Amino acid sequence: MKSSYQFFRKVRSSLFLIMTNSLILINANAQDYKVSTVVKNLNFPWSIAFLPNNDMLITERSGNLRLVSDGKLLEEKVTGLPNIYVSGPAGLFDVVLDPNFVKNKKLYISYSAGTPSNNYVEVISATLQGMSLQQTQVIFQGSSRNTPHHHGARMTFLPDNTLLITAGDGFNFRDQAQSLESLLGKVLRINTDGSIPKDNPFIGQANARAEIYTYGHRNPQAILVSKAKQVWLHEHGPKGGDELNLIKPGLNYGWPAITYGEDYSGAIISPFKEAQGMEQPVTYWVPSIAPAGMTEYQGTIFPQWQGNLFVAALAGKSVRRLSLENNNVVEQETMLGDRNQRIRDIRTGPDGFIYVLTDSIEGELLKISPMQ
Amino acid sequence: MLKTIVVFIFTTLIATLLVCIVSTQIVLADVQSFGLNVTNDVRLNATLDDLIGLGPVLYILISVGFLIGFIVAKYAHKYIGGNRTLWYVASGCTTFPITTYIIQYSMGLTIIASVRTPIGLLLATLCCIFSAWLFTLLTTKTLTNNKSGIQHEK
């Protein structure tokens, strides 16, 4: 009886695997887009933010904030950044504009701060005055760790103008993703002045950090709010098991108690892929693609892609276009695979074109436009 | 010489087996701490999975460490003297932590998850100490007619 139940569970797991991974893979040879280079010579570019005048701010992980104006990369760098801990994957990360940037010129920047033995995700608010950051203020500081890995550090605004910040597990501290006393392996939610929103899911709970919005994450590398006001997030798995998750406040996304991946050493991380009280991903990737940035297309240039999610892939050296129905991925297309470039970020510009950053010491800003 | 090599391979395999089994139990203890129930079947399957998945990597790390450590122990005993067993046990005590430290220093992370805590590192080291002692035992030549009473290696 027990062996029959176990057999049934294995069959169920296999069917789920087939259902979630046997998506229709579109042959990208019949592509209806072209890719052009906007600027070159970016040093490990990480994130794009579009200014109201269509200029672009681009962060370089090496610690610079650059400006692309009229399609040209300015040599002059934006000044006023704080001290940034740059080592391996650690450095300058995300930049997002305040919802009222047109009036207040405020933006938010995430980065790794500290030292090799004590570093953490930090977020500042600042005002952009020409090519200078002014009125800089630290509004968030994450939990300490002693590795340069897994910072997370992507940000997005909820419709109520609170700020979501992703925080990785620091690689060596994966168990803390399940601890509500740590800010590692979490999505945090704060007000733009650094205070804690009164309706955060764990506020007032003993032994829980009030900033926590969701927990059980490994290294979330993108977070966005869709047109339907849903929060989408993706995160790196270990060796296999990268995930796309639909985020809801207070929920546990399972890492490292459940995972579809294994450790890089070949060891198990958990014998479980599912558990009660822990959320399943909408989709996952085995082998890993190392998802980086993500955008939901809401432009007019590519009407056939309305509502699709686009996922940048580092190890996957491509962009994955995901078509959704009822929050399920029903179609997945691999794009830009022929370029054989690690893709770090992807955004929809205000002009309706799609912009992509490649992850390289000679990084590029690419533009995806219609073939005709 | 051939016998020494065979014994080396055997004791390194023992060390790998012990460290691997201990490592799995440490990871499963973490999983249990998250509120999940680990049955005997799950434990057995996980341990077997790790022997297949983690075992080869562990074997390489342990055998390289032991090779260097045992050579140092051999010549330390030869030129400094003292108790031969203690020299080898000392190498068993230090090679795995040193290997782990080198990886942490060069890569910025600890790839064997179970040794990221002091207790995990201690348990893995105890397994290596036992295996080093076993190597000493199996390579000790019993001397019946040696008037000096000094133990020699085979």
Coordinates of C-alpha atoms in Angstrom, one line a residue:
Chain A
M1 CA 0.0 0.0 0.0
K2 CA 2.8 2.3 1.0
S3 CA 4.8 1.5 -2.1
S4 CA 1.7 2.1 -4.3
Y5 CA 1.3 5.5 -2.7
Q6 CA 4.9 6.4 -3.2
F7 CA 4.6 5.2 -6.8
F8 CA 1.6 7.4 -7.3
R9 CA 3.5 10.4 -5.8
K10 CA 6.4 9.8 -8.2
V11 CA 3.9 9.6 -11.1
R12 CA 2.2 12.8 -10.0
S13 CA 5.5 14.6 -9.7
S14 CA 6.6 13.4 -13.1
L15 CA 3.3 14.6 -14.7
F16 CA 3.7 18.0 -13.0
L17 CA 7.3 18.1 -14.4
I18 CA 6.0 17.3 -17.9
M19 CA 3.2 19.8 -17.6
T20 CA 5.3 22.7 -16.4
N21 CA 8.2 22.0 -18.7
S22 CA 6.6 20.7 -21.9
L23 CA 5.8 24.2 -23.1
I24 CA 5.5 24.9 -26.8
L25 CA 9.0 26.0 -27.8
I26 CA 8.7 28.4 -30.7
N27 CA 11.3 28.0 -33.4
A28 CA 13.0 31.4 -33.1
N29 CA 14.3 31.1 -36.7
A30 CA 11.0 32.6 -37.9
Q31 CA 11.7 35.8 -35.9
D32 CA 9.7 38.9 -36.3
Y33 CA 12.2 41.2 -34.6
K34 CA 15.7 42.5 -35.1
V35 CA 18.4 43.5 -32.6
S36 CA 20.6 46.5 -32.8
T37 CA 23.3 47.9 -30.6
V38 CA 22.6 51.3 -29.0
V39 CA 25.8 51.7 -27.0
K40 CA 28.9 49.6 -26.2
N41 CA 31.7 49.7 -23.7
L42 CA 29.5 49.3 -20.6
N43 CA 31.4 47.6 -17.7
F44 CA 29.1 44.8 -16.5
P45 CA 25.9 46.9 -16.8
W46 CA 23.2 45.7 -14.4
S47 CA 20.0 47.8 -14.6
I48 CA 18.3 50.4 -16.8
A49 CA 16.0 53.2 -15.7
F50 CA 14.2 55.5 -18.2
L51 CA 14.1 59.2 -17.5
P52 CA 11.1 61.3 -18.6
N53 CA 13.1 62.8 -21.4
N54 CA 13.8 59.2 -22.7
D55 CA 17.4 59.4 -21.5
M56 CA 18.5 56.2 -19.7
L57 CA 20.3 55.7 -16.5
I58 CA 22.4 52.5 -16.4
T59 CA 24.2 51.1 -13.4
E60 CA 27.5 49.3 -13.9
R61 CA 28.2 46.6 -11.3
S62 CA 31.7 47.9 -11.0
G63 CA 30.3 51.0 -9.3
N64 CA 29.3 53.6 -11.9
L65 CA 26.0 55.2 -12.8
R66 CA 26.0 56.1 -16.5
L67 CA 23.7 58.2 -18.7
V68 CA 22.7 57.4 -22.2
S69 CA 21.4 60.5 -23.9
D70 CA 20.2 60.7 -27.5
G71 CA 21.5 57.2 -28.1
K72 CA 25.0 58.1 -26.9
L73 CA 26.8 56.9 -23.7
L74 CA 28.2 59.9 -21.9
E75 CA 31.8 59.7 -20.8
E76 CA 31.0 61.6 -17.7
K77 CA 29.6 59.5 -14.8
V78 CA 26.9 60.5 -12.4
T79 CA 28.6 61.5 -9.1
G80 CA 27.5 61.2 -5.5
L81 CA 27.3 57.5 -5.2
P82 CA 28.1 56.1 -1.7
N83 CA 31.0 53.7 -1.0
I84 CA 30.2 50.4 -2.8
Y85 CA 31.6 47.0 -2.0
V86 CA 32.7 45.6 -5.3
S87 CA 33.8 42.0 -5.4
G88 CA 32.8 39.2 -7.8
P89 CA 29.0 39.5 -8.2
A90 CA 28.7 42.2 -5.6
G91 CA 28.6 45.9 -6.5
L92 CA 26.2 48.5 -7.8
F93 CA 22.9 47.0 -8.6
D94 CA 19.4 48.5 -9.3
V95 CA 18.1 52.0 -10.0
V96 CA 14.4 52.8 -9.9
L97 CA 12.7 56.2 -10.2
D98 CA 10.3 57.5 -7.7
P99 CA 6.7 57.3 -9.0
N100 CA 6.7 61.2 -8.7
F101 CA 10.1 61.6 -10.2
V102 CA 8.9 64.3 -12.6
K103 CA 8.2 66.5 -9.6
N104 CA 10.7 65.4 -7.0
K105 CA 13.6 64.0 -9.0
K106 CA 14.0 61.2 -6.5
L107 CA 15.4 57.8 -7.3
Y108 CA 16.5 54.7 -5.4
I109 CA 19.7 52.8 -5.8
S110 CA 20.6 49.4 -4.4
Y111 CA 24.2 48.1 -3.9
S112 CA 26.3 46.0 -1.7
A113 CA 28.0 47.9 1.1
G114 CA 30.5 47.0 3.8
T115 CA 33.5 44.8 3.8
P116 CA 34.4 41.2 2.7
S117 CA 33.7 39.9 6.2
N118 CA 30.6 42.1 6.8
N119 CA 28.6 43.1 3.8
Y120 CA 24.9 43.7 3.1
V121 CA 22.4 45.1 0.7
E122 CA 21.9 48.8 1.1
V123 CA 19.4 51.1 -0.6
I124 CA 19.7 54.9 -0.8
S125 CA 17.2 57.5 -1.9
A126 CA 18.7 60.5 -3.7
T127 CA 17.7 63.3 -6.0
L128 CA 19.2 63.5 -9.5
Q129 CA 20.5 67.0 -10.1
G130 CA 22.1 67.1 -13.5
M131 CA 24.9 64.6 -13.4
S132 CA 25.0 64.5 -9.6
L133 CA 23.1 62.7 -6.8
Q134 CA 22.1 64.9 -4.0
Q135 CA 20.4 64.5 -0.6
T136 CA 21.5 61.0 -0.4
Q137 CA 19.9 59.0 2.5
V138 CA 20.2 55.3 3.4
I139 CA 16.7 54.0 3.7
F140 CA 17.4 50.2 4.0
Q141 CA 20.2 48.0 5.2
G142 CA 20.0 44.3 4.9
S143 CA 21.4 41.5 7.1
S144 CA 25.1 41.0 7.3
R145 CA 27.0 38.2 5.6
N146 CA 30.6 37.4 4.7
T147 CA 30.2 36.3 1.1
P148 CA 29.9 38.5 -2.0
H149 CA 27.2 36.3 -3.5
H150 CA 23.4 36.3 -3.7
H151 CA 22.5 39.9 -2.9
G152 CA 19.3 39.9 -4.9
A153 CA 18.8 43.7 -4.7
R154 CA 16.1 44.3 -7.4
M155 CA 13.4 46.8 -6.6
T156 CA 10.0 47.8 -7.7
F157 CA 7.1 50.0 -6.5
L158 CA 3.7 48.7 -5.5
P159 CA 0.7 50.7 -6.6
D160 CA 0.5 52.2 -3.1
N161 CA 4.0 53.7 -3.6
T162 CA 5.7 51.4 -1.2
L163 CA 9.0 49.9 -2.3
L164 CA 9.7 46.1 -2.7
I165 CA 13.3 45.1 -2.4
T166 CA 14.6 41.6 -3.0
A167 CA 17.4 40.1 -0.8
G168 CA 19.3 37.0 -1.5
D169 CA 20.4 34.4 1.0
G170 CA 24.1 35.1 0.9
F171 CA 24.8 31.6 -0.5
N172 CA 26.4 30.3 2.7
F173 CA 23.3 31.2 4.8
R174 CA 20.6 29.5 2.9
D175 CA 18.8 28.3 6.1
Q176 CA 18.2 32.0 7.0
A177 CA 15.8 32.3 4.1
Q178 CA 13.3 30.4 6.3
S179 CA 14.0 32.5 9.4
L180 CA 11.8 35.5 10.0
E181 CA 14.5 37.0 12.2
S182 CA 16.8 37.5 9.2
L183 CA 16.5 39.7 6.1
L184 CA 18.4 37.2 4.0
G185 CA 16.4 35.3 1.4
K186 CA 13.4 37.7 1.5
V187 CA 11.3 40.2 -0.3
L188 CA 11.2 43.3 1.9
R189 CA 8.6 46.2 1.8
I190 CA 9.4 49.7 3.1
N191 CA 8.2 53.2 2.6
T192 CA 10.4 55.5 0.6
D193 CA 11.6 57.2 3.8
G194 CA 12.8 53.9 5.1
S195 CA 9.9 53.4 7.6
I196 CA 7.9 50.2 7.7
P197 CA 4.4 50.1 6.3
K198 CA 1.8 49.5 9.0
D199 CA 0.2 46.7 7.0
N200 CA 3.3 44.6 6.4
P201 CA 2.3 40.9 6.9
F202 CA 4.6 40.3 9.9
I203 CA 4.5 43.6 11.6
G204 CA 4.0 43.2 15.3
Q205 CA 4.8 39.5 15.2
A206 CA 7.4 38.4 17.8
N207 CA 10.7 37.3 16.4
A208 CA 9.9 38.5 13.0
R209 CA 11.5 41.4 11.1
A210 CA 8.8 43.9 10.2
E211 CA 10.2 44.6 6.8
I212 CA 9.5 41.1 5.5
Y213 CA 6.9 40.8 2.8
T214 CA 7.6 37.2 1.7
Y215 CA 10.3 34.7 2.6
G216 CA 11.9 31.5 1.4
H217 CA 13.8 32.9 -1.6
R218 CA 17.3 32.1 -2.8
N219 CA 18.6 34.9 -5.0
P220 CA 15.7 36.9 -6.5
Q221 CA 16.9 38.6 -9.6
A222 CA 13.8 40.4 -10.8
I223 CA 10.6 41.7 -9.4
L224 CA 7.8 43.7 -11.2
V225 CA 4.2 44.7 -10.8
S226 CA 2.2 43.7 -13.8
K227 CA -0.6 45.8 -15.5
A228 CA -3.0 43.5 -13.6
K229 CA -1.3 44.6 -10.4
Q230 CA 0.2 41.2 -9.7
V231 CA 3.8 40.9 -8.4
W232 CA 6.0 38.6 -10.4
L233 CA 9.4 37.5 -9.2
H234 CA 12.0 35.1 -10.5
E235 CA 15.0 33.7 -8.7
H236 CA 18.1 31.6 -9.2
G237 CA 17.9 28.0 -8.1
P238 CA 21.1 26.1 -7.3
K239 CA 22.1 23.5 -9.9
G240 CA 18.7 23.6 -11.7
G241 CA 15.5 24.9 -10.2
D242 CA 15.4 28.5 -11.2
E243 CA 11.8 29.7 -10.5
L244 CA 9.2 32.2 -11.6
N245 CA 6.9 33.0 -8.7
L246 CA 3.7 35.0 -8.2
I247 CA 4.3 36.9 -5.1
K248 CA 1.6 37.4 -2.4
P249 CA 2.3 39.0 1.0
G250 CA 3.2 36.8 3.9
L251 CA 3.8 33.6 1.9
N252 CA 6.7 31.2 2.1
Y253 CA 8.3 30.4 -1.2
G254 CA 10.1 27.3 0.2
W255 CA 13.8 27.8 -0.2
P256 CA 15.7 25.7 0.9
A257 CA 13.1 23.4 2.4
I258 CA 11.8 22.6 -1.1
T259 CA 13.6 23.0 -4.4
Y260 CA 13.8 21.6 -7.9
G261 CA 17.5 21.8 -7.9
E262 CA 20.5 20.2 -6.2
D263 CA 23.7 21.7 -4.8
Y264 CA 26.6 22.5 -7.1
S265 CA 28.6 19.9 -5.2
G266 CA 26.1 17.2 -6.3
A267 CA 24.6 17.0 -2.8
I268 CA 20.9 17.3 -2.1
I269 CA 19.6 20.5 -0.7
S270 CA 16.3 19.0 0.3
P271 CA 14.6 15.7 -0.6
F272 CA 11.4 17.6 -1.1
K273 CA 10.1 19.5 -4.1
E274 CA 6.8 20.5 -2.4
A275 CA 5.4 20.9 1.1
Q276 CA 2.3 22.2 2.7
G277 CA 2.4 25.9 3.5
M278 CA 5.1 26.5 0.9
E279 CA 4.4 28.0 -2.5
Q280 CA 5.1 26.2 -5.8
P281 CA 6.6 28.2 -8.6
V282 CA 4.5 29.1 -11.7
T283 CA 7.3 27.6 -13.7
Y284 CA 10.9 26.5 -13.2
W285 CA 13.9 25.8 -15.3
V286 CA 16.0 22.7 -15.2
P287 CA 18.8 23.0 -16.2
S288 CA 19.2 26.5 -14.9
I289 CA 19.1 29.5 -17.1
A290 CA 20.1 32.0 -14.4
P291 CA 17.3 34.5 -14.9
A292 CA 18.3 38.1 -14.4
G293 CA 16.1 41.1 -15.3
M294 CA 12.4 40.8 -16.4
T295 CA 9.8 43.0 -18.0
E296 CA 6.1 42.8 -18.8
Y297 CA 5.5 44.1 -22.3
Q298 CA 2.8 46.8 -22.4
G299 CA 4.0 48.7 -25.4
T300 CA 2.4 49.3 -28.8
I301 CA 5.4 48.3 -31.1
F302 CA 4.8 44.6 -30.6
P303 CA 1.1 44.1 -30.2
Q304 CA 1.5 40.3 -30.4
W305 CA 3.6 40.4 -27.2
Q306 CA 1.1 42.3 -25.1
G307 CA 1.2 41.0 -21.5
N308 CA 4.1 38.6 -22.2
L309 CA 6.9 38.4 -19.6
F310 CA 10.4 38.7 -20.9
V311 CA 13.2 37.1 -18.8
A312 CA 16.8 37.9 -19.3
A313 CA 19.1 34.8 -18.9
L314 CA 22.7 34.8 -17.9
A315 CA 23.8 31.2 -18.1
G316 CA 21.0 30.7 -20.6
K317 CA 22.6 33.4 -22.8
S318 CA 19.2 34.4 -24.2
V319 CA 15.9 36.1 -23.5
R320 CA 12.9 33.9 -22.7
R321 CA 9.5 35.2 -23.8
L322 CA 6.8 33.8 -21.6
S323 CA 3.2 33.8 -22.7
L324 CA 0.7 33.6 -19.8
E325 CA -2.9 32.4 -19.5
N326 CA -4.5 32.6 -16.0
N327 CA -1.1 33.0 -14.5
N328 CA 0.2 29.8 -16.1
V329 CA 3.0 29.8 -18.7
V330 CA 1.6 28.4 -21.9
E331 CA 4.3 29.3 -24.3
Q332 CA 8.0 30.0 -24.0
E333 CA 10.2 31.3 -26.8
T334 CA 14.0 31.6 -26.7
M335 CA 15.2 34.8 -28.2
L336 CA 18.7 36.3 -28.9
G337 CA 20.2 32.8 -28.4
D338 CA 22.2 33.2 -31.6
R339 CA 24.1 36.1 -30.0
N340 CA 25.6 33.8 -27.4
Q341 CA 25.7 36.7 -24.8
R342 CA 24.8 36.6 -21.1
I343 CA 21.8 38.9 -20.7
R344 CA 21.6 40.9 -17.5
D345 CA 18.6 43.1 -17.8
I346 CA 15.6 43.6 -20.1
R347 CA 13.1 46.5 -20.0
T348 CA 10.3 48.0 -22.0
G349 CA 11.1 51.5 -23.0
P350 CA 8.6 54.3 -23.0
D351 CA 8.9 54.3 -26.8
G352 CA 7.6 50.7 -26.9
F353 CA 10.9 49.1 -27.9
I354 CA 12.6 46.5 -25.7
Y355 CA 16.0 47.2 -24.3
V356 CA 18.5 44.6 -23.2
L357 CA 21.8 44.8 -21.3
T358 CA 24.5 42.2 -21.9
D359 CA 26.6 41.0 -18.9
S360 CA 30.2 41.6 -19.9
I361 CA 33.2 43.8 -19.2
E362 CA 32.4 45.1 -22.7
G363 CA 28.7 45.2 -22.1
E364 CA 26.2 46.5 -24.6
L365 CA 22.8 48.1 -24.6
L366 CA 20.7 46.4 -27.3
K367 CA 17.4 47.4 -28.7
I368 CA 14.8 45.0 -30.0
S369 CA 12.6 46.4 -32.7
P370 CA 10.3 45.0 -35.4
M371 CA 11.9 43.3 -38.4
Q372 CA 10.0 45.7 -40.7
Chain B
M1 CA 54.4 0.7 -1.8
L2 CA 51.5 -1.0 -3.7
K3 CA 50.0 -2.0 -0.3
T4 CA 50.3 1.6 0.9
I5 CA 48.5 2.9 -2.2
V6 CA 45.7 0.3 -1.7
V7 CA 45.4 1.2 1.9
F8 CA 45.4 4.9 1.0
I9 CA 42.6 4.4 -1.5
F10 CA 40.6 2.3 1.0
T11 CA 40.9 4.8 3.9
T12 CA 40.1 7.7 1.6
L13 CA 37.0 5.9 0.5
I14 CA 36.1 5.3 4.1
A15 CA 36.5 9.0 4.9
T16 CA 34.4 9.9 1.9
L17 CA 31.7 7.5 2.9
L18 CA 31.6 8.7 6.5
V19 CA 31.7 12.4 5.6
C20 CA 29.0 11.9 3.0
I21 CA 26.7 10.1 5.4
V22 CA 27.2 12.7 8.1
S23 CA 26.8 15.5 5.6
T24 CA 23.4 14.2 4.5
Q25 CA 22.2 13.9 8.1
I26 CA 23.2 17.5 8.8
V27 CA 21.3 18.7 5.7
L28 CA 18.2 16.6 6.6
A29 CA 18.4 18.0 10.2
D30 CA 18.1 21.5 8.6
V31 CA 15.1 20.4 6.5
Q32 CA 13.5 19.0 9.6
S33 CA 14.1 22.3 11.4
F34 CA 11.9 23.9 8.7
G35 CA 9.0 21.7 9.9
L36 CA 9.2 19.0 7.3
N37 CA 8.9 15.3 8.3
V38 CA 11.8 13.2 7.2
T39 CA 10.8 9.5 7.2
N40 CA 13.3 6.6 7.3
D41 CA 12.6 6.0 3.6
V42 CA 13.3 9.6 2.7
R43 CA 16.5 9.6 4.8
L44 CA 17.7 6.4 3.2
N45 CA 17.0 7.7 -0.3
A46 CA 18.6 11.0 0.4
T47 CA 21.7 9.3 1.8
L48 CA 22.0 7.2 -1.3
D49 CA 21.5 10.1 -3.6
D50 CA 24.3 12.0 -1.8
L51 CA 26.7 9.1 -2.1
I52 CA 26.2 9.2 -5.8
G53 CA 26.0 13.0 -6.2
L54 CA 28.3 14.4 -3.5
G55 CA 30.5 11.4 -3.1
P56 CA 32.8 11.9 -6.2
V57 CA 33.4 15.6 -5.3
L58 CA 34.1 14.7 -1.6
Y59 CA 36.5 11.9 -2.7
I60 CA 38.5 14.3 -4.8
L61 CA 38.7 16.9 -2.0
I62 CA 39.5 14.4 0.7
S63 CA 42.1 12.4 -1.3
V64 CA 44.0 15.5 -2.4
G65 CA 44.0 16.7 1.2
F66 CA 45.0 13.3 2.6
L67 CA 47.8 12.9 0.0
I68 CA 49.4 16.1 0.9
G69 CA 48.7 15.7 4.6
F70 CA 50.0 12.1 4.8
I71 CA 53.2 13.0 2.9
V72 CA 53.8 15.8 5.4
A73 CA 53.1 13.5 8.3
K74 CA 55.5 10.8 6.9
Y75 CA 58.4 13.2 6.7
A76 CA 57.5 15.0 9.9
H77 CA 57.7 11.7 11.7
K78 CA 60.9 10.8 9.9
Y79 CA 62.8 14.0 10.6
I80 CA 61.2 15.3 13.8
G81 CA 60.2 12.0 15.4
G82 CA 57.5 11.5 17.9
N83 CA 54.5 9.3 17.7
R84 CA 53.7 8.2 14.1
T85 CA 50.0 7.8 14.8
L86 CA 49.7 11.3 16.2
W87 CA 51.3 12.8 13.1
Y88 CA 48.8 11.1 10.8
V89 CA 45.9 11.9 13.1
A90 CA 47.0 15.5 13.0
S91 CA 47.0 15.5 9.3
G92 CA 43.5 14.0 9.3
C93 CA 42.5 16.7 11.7
T94 CA 43.7 19.6 9.6
T95 CA 43.5 18.7 5.9
F96 CA 39.7 18.9 5.5
P97 CA 39.4 22.2 7.3
I98 CA 42.3 23.6 5.4
T99 CA 40.8 22.4 2.1
T100 CA 37.4 24.0 3.1
Y101 CA 39.2 27.3 4.0
I102 CA 41.1 27.4 0.7
I103 CA 37.9 27.0 -1.2
Q104 CA 36.1 29.7 0.9
Y105 CA 39.1 32.0 0.4
S106 CA 39.3 31.5 -3.4
M107 CA 35.7 31.3 -4.3
G108 CA 34.1 33.3 -1.5
L109 CA 31.8 30.5 -0.6
T110 CA 31.7 27.1 1.1
I111 CA 30.6 24.5 -1.5
I112 CA 29.9 21.7 1.0
A113 CA 26.9 23.0 2.8
S114 CA 27.1 20.7 5.8
V115 CA 30.4 22.2 6.9
R116 CA 29.3 25.8 7.0
T117 CA 28.6 25.5 10.7
P118 CA 31.2 24.7 13.4
I119 CA 29.4 21.5 14.4
G120 CA 29.3 20.3 10.7
L121 CA 32.9 21.0 10.2
L122 CA 33.8 19.2 13.5
L123 CA 31.8 16.1 12.6
A124 CA 33.4 15.9 9.1
T125 CA 36.8 16.4 10.7
L126 CA 36.2 13.6 13.1
C127 CA 35.4 11.3 10.2
C128 CA 38.8 12.3 8.6
I129 CA 40.6 11.7 11.9
F130 CA 39.2 8.2 12.1
S131 CA 40.2 7.5 8.5
A132 CA 43.7 8.8 9.1
W133 CA 44.0 6.7 12.2
L134 CA 42.8 3.7 10.2
F135 CA 45.5 4.4 7.6
T136 CA 48.1 4.5 10.3
L137 CA 46.9 1.2 11.7
L138 CA 46.9 -0.6 8.4
T139 CA 50.3 0.7 7.4
T140 CA 52.0 0.0 10.7
K141 CA 54.6 -2.7 10.5
T142 CA 54.5 -4.9 13.6
L143 CA 58.1 -5.2 14.9
T144 CA 58.9 -8.3 16.9
N145 CA 62.7 -8.3 16.6
N146 CA 63.5 -4.6 16.4
K147 CA 65.6 -3.8 19.4
S148 CA 64.9 -0.1 19.1
G149 CA 61.2 -0.6 19.4
I150 CA 60.6 2.0 16.7
Q151 CA 57.6 1.5 14.4
H152 CA 58.3 1.7 10.7
E153 CA 56.0 2.2 7.8
K154 CA 55.5 -0.6 5.3

